[in-house]
Amino acid sequence: MPTAMTFPPAKLNLFLEIPARRNDGYHEIDTVMAAIDWRDELRVQSIPEPRIELDACWLPSRDELERQLGIATPEASEQGLLDLPPANKNLVHVALQRFRERFEIRSGFRVELGKRIPAGAGMGGASSDAAHAISCAAQIHQVNRLEPLHEVAADIGSDVPFFLYPGMICHAGGRGERLTPIDVEMAMSFVVAYPPVALSTARVYGELTVPSSPFTSERFQSLLFKREFDVAQREMRNRLQEPAERILPRTSELLDSLWKSGLQTCQLTGSGSACFGIARDHAHAIEVAERLKQELQPGHLVRAVQSVAAAAPIEILEDE
């Protein structure tokens, strides 16, 4: 049966404002996102049985991540930081089930998901996995209608449609379903640091006060388009950073470490808990990341990353 293989990327919110609360329980967002090369691994195989089988694990291993995060103790394991959701609650399972229903697919899927993108980090790992599961299923079943695929993605979560987008940087409005590409051909370099704490998106939004006079990303988008990156950085912000810092004060300490390491604009991504800073170039990002690893590990995951296409290439493997 046909098998699709891909490597879903994470994302960073370069700009995030929350202009209003919606009547449907969600919030309006005004965000500019960049996909980055911190990737999961996803393998989706078509099977004749009308079910979805999903096997998920941490890469390179749960033990290695516990070591890097400094939580390799029975007590820390009991806190469940690296616990993955049951298969039927995983967004990949949800996405493939919605795909089957939307396109009346009678066969099923067998899925292998290797996780590298941390959970509860604001990096969109689960959303990216879901979007790429939809793309893999579409390739397998030769579904080429982009609009219904986008509808399935938007129904699953606010960040999911972004990962169907072929470019590196994109503006998202509404609940996240209204996408506007920002043509930035040159890759940006970042250093990302994740502490051994997951932040609940619902809790962070619960602490949020929607501003009476929200900022807008229009100037930031324009400066990115003009490649005026140094000026654009002064327009960056994340409305969720303040409530996240109240819930998790160590966020402020992590941001301070990033600033002191010589990175440029540093901020929280999404609802956290991961933070990032912009580097001059990739060599600078690697240099800073190695220095921060010595300072912060064990206790944090630290990586030098670059912006990449949000929609990762999909390889169709020979029938197995």
Short mmCIF file of C-alpha atoms in Angstrom, two decimals:
data_model
loop_
_atom_site.label_atom_id
_atom_site.label_comp_id
_atom_site.label_asym_id
_atom_site.label_seq_id
_atom_site.Cartn_x
_atom_site.Cartn_y
_atom_site.Cartn_z
CA MET A 1 0.00 0.00 0.00
CA PRO A 2 1.27 3.54 -0.71
CA THR A 3 3.24 5.32 2.01
CA ALA A 4 4.02 9.04 2.39
CA MET A 5 7.01 10.32 4.38
CA THR A 6 7.65 13.90 5.51
CA PHE A 7 9.30 16.04 8.20
CA PRO A 8 6.86 18.59 9.67
CA PRO A 9 8.57 21.83 10.81
CA ALA A 10 7.88 23.92 13.91
CA LYS A 11 7.00 27.63 13.80
CA LEU A 12 7.85 30.85 15.59
CA ASN A 13 5.49 33.80 16.04
CA LEU A 14 7.50 36.85 15.01
CA PHE A 15 4.49 39.06 15.76
CA LEU A 16 1.38 38.15 17.74
CA GLU A 17 -1.42 40.49 18.74
CA ILE A 18 -4.87 39.54 20.04
CA PRO A 19 -7.19 42.31 18.80
CA ALA A 20 -10.50 40.91 20.05
CA ARG A 21 -12.42 38.05 21.60
CA ARG A 22 -14.80 36.32 19.18
CA ASN A 23 -18.38 35.25 19.79
CA ASP A 24 -17.48 31.62 18.99
CA GLY A 25 -15.17 31.38 22.01
CA TYR A 26 -11.96 31.88 20.05
CA HIS A 27 -9.86 35.04 19.74
CA GLU A 28 -9.06 37.13 16.70
CA ILE A 29 -5.34 36.93 16.01
CA ASP A 30 -2.96 39.13 14.06
CA THR A 31 0.21 37.12 13.70
CA VAL A 32 3.24 36.67 11.47
CA MET A 33 4.69 33.18 11.61
CA ALA A 34 7.94 31.70 10.33
CA ALA A 35 8.40 27.96 9.87
CA ILE A 36 11.75 26.64 11.15
CA ASP A 37 13.86 23.52 10.65
CA TRP A 38 13.14 21.97 14.04
CA ARG A 39 11.25 18.97 12.68
CA ASP A 40 9.21 15.92 13.59
CA GLU A 41 9.11 12.79 11.43
CA LEU A 42 5.84 11.53 9.95
CA ARG A 43 5.13 8.39 7.98
CA VAL A 44 1.58 7.70 6.75
CA GLN A 45 0.67 4.42 5.05
CA SER A 46 -2.65 3.53 3.46
CA ILE A 47 -4.19 0.31 4.77
CA PRO A 48 -7.34 -1.47 3.55
CA GLU A 49 -8.94 -1.63 7.01
CA PRO A 50 -11.22 1.35 7.84
CA ARG A 51 -9.27 2.49 10.89
CA ILE A 52 -6.37 4.67 11.94
CA GLU A 53 -3.40 3.09 13.70
CA LEU A 54 -0.93 5.56 15.25
CA ASP A 55 2.37 4.89 16.97
CA ALA A 56 4.13 7.97 18.41
CA CYS A 57 7.45 8.27 20.24
CA TRP A 58 10.12 10.84 21.14
CA LEU A 59 13.31 11.13 19.09
CA PRO A 60 16.11 10.30 19.58
CA SER A 61 14.55 8.81 22.74
CA ARG A 62 12.57 9.84 25.79
CA ASP A 63 15.57 9.04 28.01
CA GLU A 64 17.82 11.38 26.01
CA LEU A 65 15.31 14.24 26.19
CA GLU A 66 14.93 13.75 29.92
CA ARG A 67 18.71 13.99 30.23
CA GLN A 68 18.90 17.20 28.17
CA LEU A 69 16.04 18.76 30.11
CA GLY A 70 17.45 17.72 33.45
CA ILE A 71 14.33 15.78 34.42
CA ALA A 72 15.71 12.25 34.42
CA THR A 73 14.15 11.37 37.77
CA PRO A 74 11.09 9.28 38.69
CA GLU A 75 9.48 12.37 40.23
CA ALA A 76 9.86 14.38 37.02
CA SER A 77 8.55 11.52 34.92
CA GLU A 78 5.43 11.46 37.06
CA GLN A 79 4.74 15.09 36.08
CA GLY A 80 4.11 13.90 32.54
CA LEU A 81 6.05 16.58 30.63
CA LEU A 82 7.02 14.10 27.91
CA ASP A 83 3.80 12.10 28.00
CA LEU A 84 2.21 11.89 24.56
CA PRO A 85 -1.60 11.91 24.21
CA PRO A 86 -3.50 8.68 23.56
CA ALA A 87 -3.52 7.80 19.88
CA ASN A 88 -7.17 8.75 19.34
CA LYS A 89 -6.58 12.17 20.97
CA ASN A 90 -3.51 12.99 18.89
CA LEU A 91 -4.19 15.74 16.31
CA VAL A 92 -2.74 13.50 13.59
CA HIS A 93 -5.44 10.92 14.34
CA VAL A 94 -8.10 13.66 14.40
CA ALA A 95 -6.84 15.13 11.10
CA LEU A 96 -6.85 11.80 9.28
CA GLN A 97 -10.30 10.93 10.57
CA ARG A 98 -11.64 14.30 9.37
CA PHE A 99 -9.94 13.71 6.02
CA ARG A 100 -11.60 10.30 5.68
CA GLU A 101 -15.00 11.79 6.49
CA ARG A 102 -14.62 14.84 4.23
CA PHE A 103 -13.50 12.85 1.18
CA GLU A 104 -15.45 9.65 1.93
CA ILE A 105 -12.33 7.50 2.15
CA ARG A 106 -13.21 3.94 3.14
CA SER A 107 -9.69 2.66 3.72
CA GLY A 108 -7.57 3.63 6.71
CA PHE A 109 -4.06 4.71 7.67
CA ARG A 110 -1.13 3.37 9.65
CA VAL A 111 0.97 6.23 11.09
CA GLU A 112 4.43 6.44 12.65
CA LEU A 113 5.11 9.78 14.32
CA GLY A 114 8.55 10.66 15.67
CA LYS A 115 8.42 13.74 17.91
CA ARG A 116 11.26 16.23 18.22
CA ILE A 117 9.28 19.47 18.52
CA PRO A 118 8.52 19.99 22.23
CA ALA A 119 4.94 19.99 23.48
CA GLY A 120 3.38 22.98 25.24
CA ALA A 121 6.09 25.17 23.69
CA GLY A 122 4.11 27.49 21.39
CA MET A 123 6.00 26.03 18.43
CA GLY A 124 3.02 24.45 16.69
CA GLY A 125 4.34 20.89 16.61
CA ALA A 126 0.98 19.17 16.93
CA SER A 127 -0.58 21.55 14.38
CA SER A 128 2.23 20.93 11.91
CA ASP A 129 1.92 17.16 12.35
CA ALA A 130 -1.84 17.40 11.71
CA ALA A 131 -1.42 19.56 8.61
CA HIS A 132 1.22 17.26 7.15
CA ALA A 133 -0.92 14.21 7.90
CA ILE A 134 -3.63 15.85 5.79
CA SER A 135 -1.10 16.55 3.04
CA CYS A 136 0.22 12.98 3.14
CA ALA A 137 -3.31 11.56 2.93
CA ALA A 138 -4.07 13.92 0.03
CA GLN A 139 -0.99 12.73 -1.84
CA ILE A 140 -1.84 9.08 -1.24
CA HIS A 141 -5.42 9.50 -2.43
CA GLN A 142 -4.57 12.08 -5.12
CA VAL A 143 -6.79 14.81 -3.69
CA ASN A 144 -5.66 18.05 -5.33
CA ARG A 145 -8.43 20.42 -4.23
CA LEU A 146 -6.70 22.90 -1.95
CA GLU A 147 -9.79 24.67 -0.63
CA PRO A 148 -11.39 21.64 1.06
CA LEU A 149 -7.99 20.61 2.47
CA HIS A 150 -7.68 24.10 3.94
CA GLU A 151 -11.19 23.79 5.40
CA VAL A 152 -10.30 20.49 7.08
CA ALA A 153 -7.14 22.06 8.49
CA ALA A 154 -8.93 25.17 9.80
CA ASP A 155 -11.53 22.99 11.52
CA ILE A 156 -8.81 21.22 13.53
CA GLY A 157 -6.91 24.20 14.95
CA SER A 158 -5.90 27.82 14.45
CA ASP A 159 -2.27 27.13 13.45
CA VAL A 160 -2.95 24.12 11.23
CA PRO A 161 -3.69 25.93 7.91
CA PHE A 162 -0.32 27.73 8.06
CA PHE A 163 1.50 24.43 7.59
CA LEU A 164 -0.20 23.86 4.23
CA TYR A 165 1.45 27.07 2.98
CA PRO A 166 4.50 26.59 0.69
CA GLY A 167 6.40 29.74 1.77
CA MET A 168 8.54 30.48 4.83
CA ILE A 169 6.75 33.45 6.39
CA CYS A 170 3.05 34.20 6.40
CA HIS A 171 0.52 36.51 8.06
CA ALA A 172 -2.52 34.87 9.64
CA GLY A 173 -5.69 36.68 10.63
CA GLY A 174 -9.17 35.77 11.79
CA ARG A 175 -8.87 32.61 13.88
CA GLY A 176 -5.73 31.74 11.92
CA GLU A 177 -7.45 30.58 8.73
CA ARG A 178 -6.94 33.80 6.71
CA LEU A 179 -3.41 33.54 5.33
CA THR A 180 -1.43 36.16 3.44
CA PRO A 181 2.03 35.18 2.15
CA ILE A 182 4.97 37.49 2.87
CA ASP A 183 7.54 37.06 0.13
CA VAL A 184 10.82 36.77 2.04
CA GLU A 185 13.19 34.61 0.03
CA MET A 186 16.18 34.95 2.36
CA ALA A 187 16.18 32.57 5.32
CA MET A 188 16.24 34.09 8.80
CA SER A 189 18.32 32.54 11.59
CA PHE A 190 17.22 32.08 15.20
CA VAL A 191 18.23 30.47 18.47
CA VAL A 192 15.33 28.73 20.22
CA ALA A 193 15.35 27.64 23.86
CA TYR A 194 12.72 25.45 25.54
CA PRO A 195 12.60 25.04 29.33
CA PRO A 196 11.34 21.81 30.94
CA VAL A 197 7.89 23.28 31.49
CA ALA A 198 4.84 23.15 29.22
CA LEU A 199 2.47 26.12 29.23
CA SER A 200 -1.25 25.57 28.74
CA THR A 201 -2.56 27.71 25.89
CA ALA A 202 -5.96 27.89 27.59
CA ARG A 203 -4.40 29.10 30.84
CA VAL A 204 -2.28 31.77 29.12
CA TYR A 205 -5.31 33.07 27.21
CA GLY A 206 -7.24 32.99 30.49
CA GLU A 207 -4.71 35.45 31.95
CA LEU A 208 -4.86 37.69 28.87
CA THR A 209 -6.45 41.14 28.88
CA VAL A 210 -7.53 41.96 25.33
CA PRO A 211 -6.13 45.44 24.55
CA SER A 212 -8.47 48.35 23.91
CA SER A 213 -6.02 49.71 21.32
CA PRO A 214 -4.28 46.70 19.74
CA PHE A 215 -1.11 46.94 17.70
CA THR A 216 -1.18 45.95 14.05
CA SER A 217 1.38 43.90 12.12
CA GLU A 218 1.02 45.94 8.92
CA ARG A 219 4.26 47.91 9.35
CA PHE A 220 6.14 44.78 10.41
CA GLN A 221 4.92 42.93 7.30
CA SER A 222 5.91 45.83 5.07
CA LEU A 223 9.42 45.99 6.53
CA LEU A 224 9.88 42.24 6.10
CA PHE A 225 8.76 42.49 2.48
CA LYS A 226 11.30 45.28 1.91
CA ARG A 227 14.03 43.12 3.55
CA GLU A 228 14.55 45.84 6.18
CA PHE A 229 15.08 43.24 8.89
CA ASP A 230 16.97 45.43 11.37
CA VAL A 231 14.14 47.97 11.45
CA ALA A 232 11.47 45.24 11.37
CA GLN A 233 12.78 43.73 14.59
CA ARG A 234 11.78 46.87 16.49
CA GLU A 235 8.16 46.16 15.51
CA MET A 236 8.12 42.61 16.90
CA ARG A 237 5.94 41.76 19.90
CA ASN A 238 3.88 39.00 21.46
CA ARG A 239 0.74 39.95 23.41
CA LEU A 240 0.82 36.58 25.22
CA GLN A 241 4.30 37.12 26.64
CA GLU A 242 3.14 39.14 29.64
CA PRO A 243 0.52 36.62 30.85
CA ALA A 244 2.97 33.78 30.20
CA GLU A 245 5.59 35.49 32.35
CA ARG A 246 3.07 35.89 35.17
CA ILE A 247 2.28 32.18 35.08
CA LEU A 248 5.90 31.11 34.58
CA PRO A 249 8.37 33.72 35.93
CA ARG A 250 11.33 31.69 34.66
CA THR A 251 10.27 32.84 31.15
CA SER A 252 11.70 36.27 32.01
CA GLU A 253 14.95 34.65 33.14
CA LEU A 254 15.22 32.67 29.90
CA LEU A 255 14.60 35.76 27.78
CA ASP A 256 17.26 37.59 29.77
CA SER A 257 19.75 34.78 29.01
CA LEU A 258 18.96 35.07 25.30
CA TRP A 259 19.42 38.85 25.34
CA LYS A 260 22.74 38.60 27.19
CA SER A 261 24.03 36.00 24.71
CA GLY A 262 24.21 38.65 21.98
CA LEU A 263 21.03 37.82 20.07
CA GLN A 264 18.91 40.61 18.68
CA THR A 265 15.14 40.80 19.34
CA CYS A 266 14.14 38.06 21.81
CA GLN A 267 10.59 37.03 22.70
CA LEU A 268 8.19 34.23 23.52
CA THR A 269 6.67 32.24 20.67
CA GLY A 270 2.91 31.63 20.71
CA SER A 271 1.67 30.99 24.23
CA GLY A 272 5.12 29.62 25.19
CA SER A 273 7.03 28.22 26.90
CA ALA A 274 9.74 28.32 24.19
CA CYS A 275 11.59 31.60 23.62
CA PHE A 276 13.77 32.69 20.72
CA GLY A 277 16.15 35.38 19.58
CA ILE A 278 17.18 36.51 16.11
CA ALA A 279 20.79 35.92 15.07
CA ARG A 280 22.82 37.91 12.52
CA ASP A 281 23.26 34.80 10.38
CA HIS A 282 23.31 31.03 10.81
CA ALA A 283 26.97 30.91 11.86
CA HIS A 284 26.15 33.39 14.63
CA ALA A 285 23.11 31.30 15.63
CA ILE A 286 25.24 28.14 15.90
CA GLU A 287 27.89 29.97 17.95
CA VAL A 288 25.31 31.39 20.39
CA ALA A 289 23.41 28.09 20.66
CA GLU A 290 26.55 26.18 21.58
CA ARG A 291 27.39 28.75 24.24
CA LEU A 292 23.86 28.66 25.66
CA LYS A 293 23.89 24.86 25.76
CA GLN A 294 26.88 25.02 28.09
CA GLU A 295 25.06 27.56 30.23
CA LEU A 296 21.52 26.13 30.22
CA GLN A 297 21.88 22.36 29.82
CA PRO A 298 20.76 20.22 31.45
CA GLY A 299 17.59 22.17 31.87
CA HIS A 300 16.71 23.42 28.39
CA LEU A 301 16.60 22.29 24.78
CA VAL A 302 18.59 24.82 22.73
CA ARG A 303 18.86 24.87 18.94
CA ALA A 304 20.13 27.06 16.13
CA VAL A 305 17.46 27.05 13.41
CA GLN A 306 16.60 28.71 10.10
CA SER A 307 13.33 29.60 8.45
CA VAL A 308 12.07 27.01 5.94
CA ALA A 309 8.95 26.33 3.89
CA ALA A 310 5.96 25.68 6.17
CA ALA A 311 4.75 22.85 3.94
CA ALA A 312 7.53 20.26 3.98
CA PRO A 313 8.15 18.12 0.88
CA ILE A 314 6.37 14.76 0.85
CA GLU A 315 8.01 11.64 -0.53
CA ILE A 316 5.82 8.81 -1.79
CA LEU A 317 7.58 5.55 -1.04
CA GLU A 318 7.19 2.38 -3.03
CA ASP A 319 4.33 0.11 -2.06
CA GLU A 320 5.10 -2.05 0.94
#
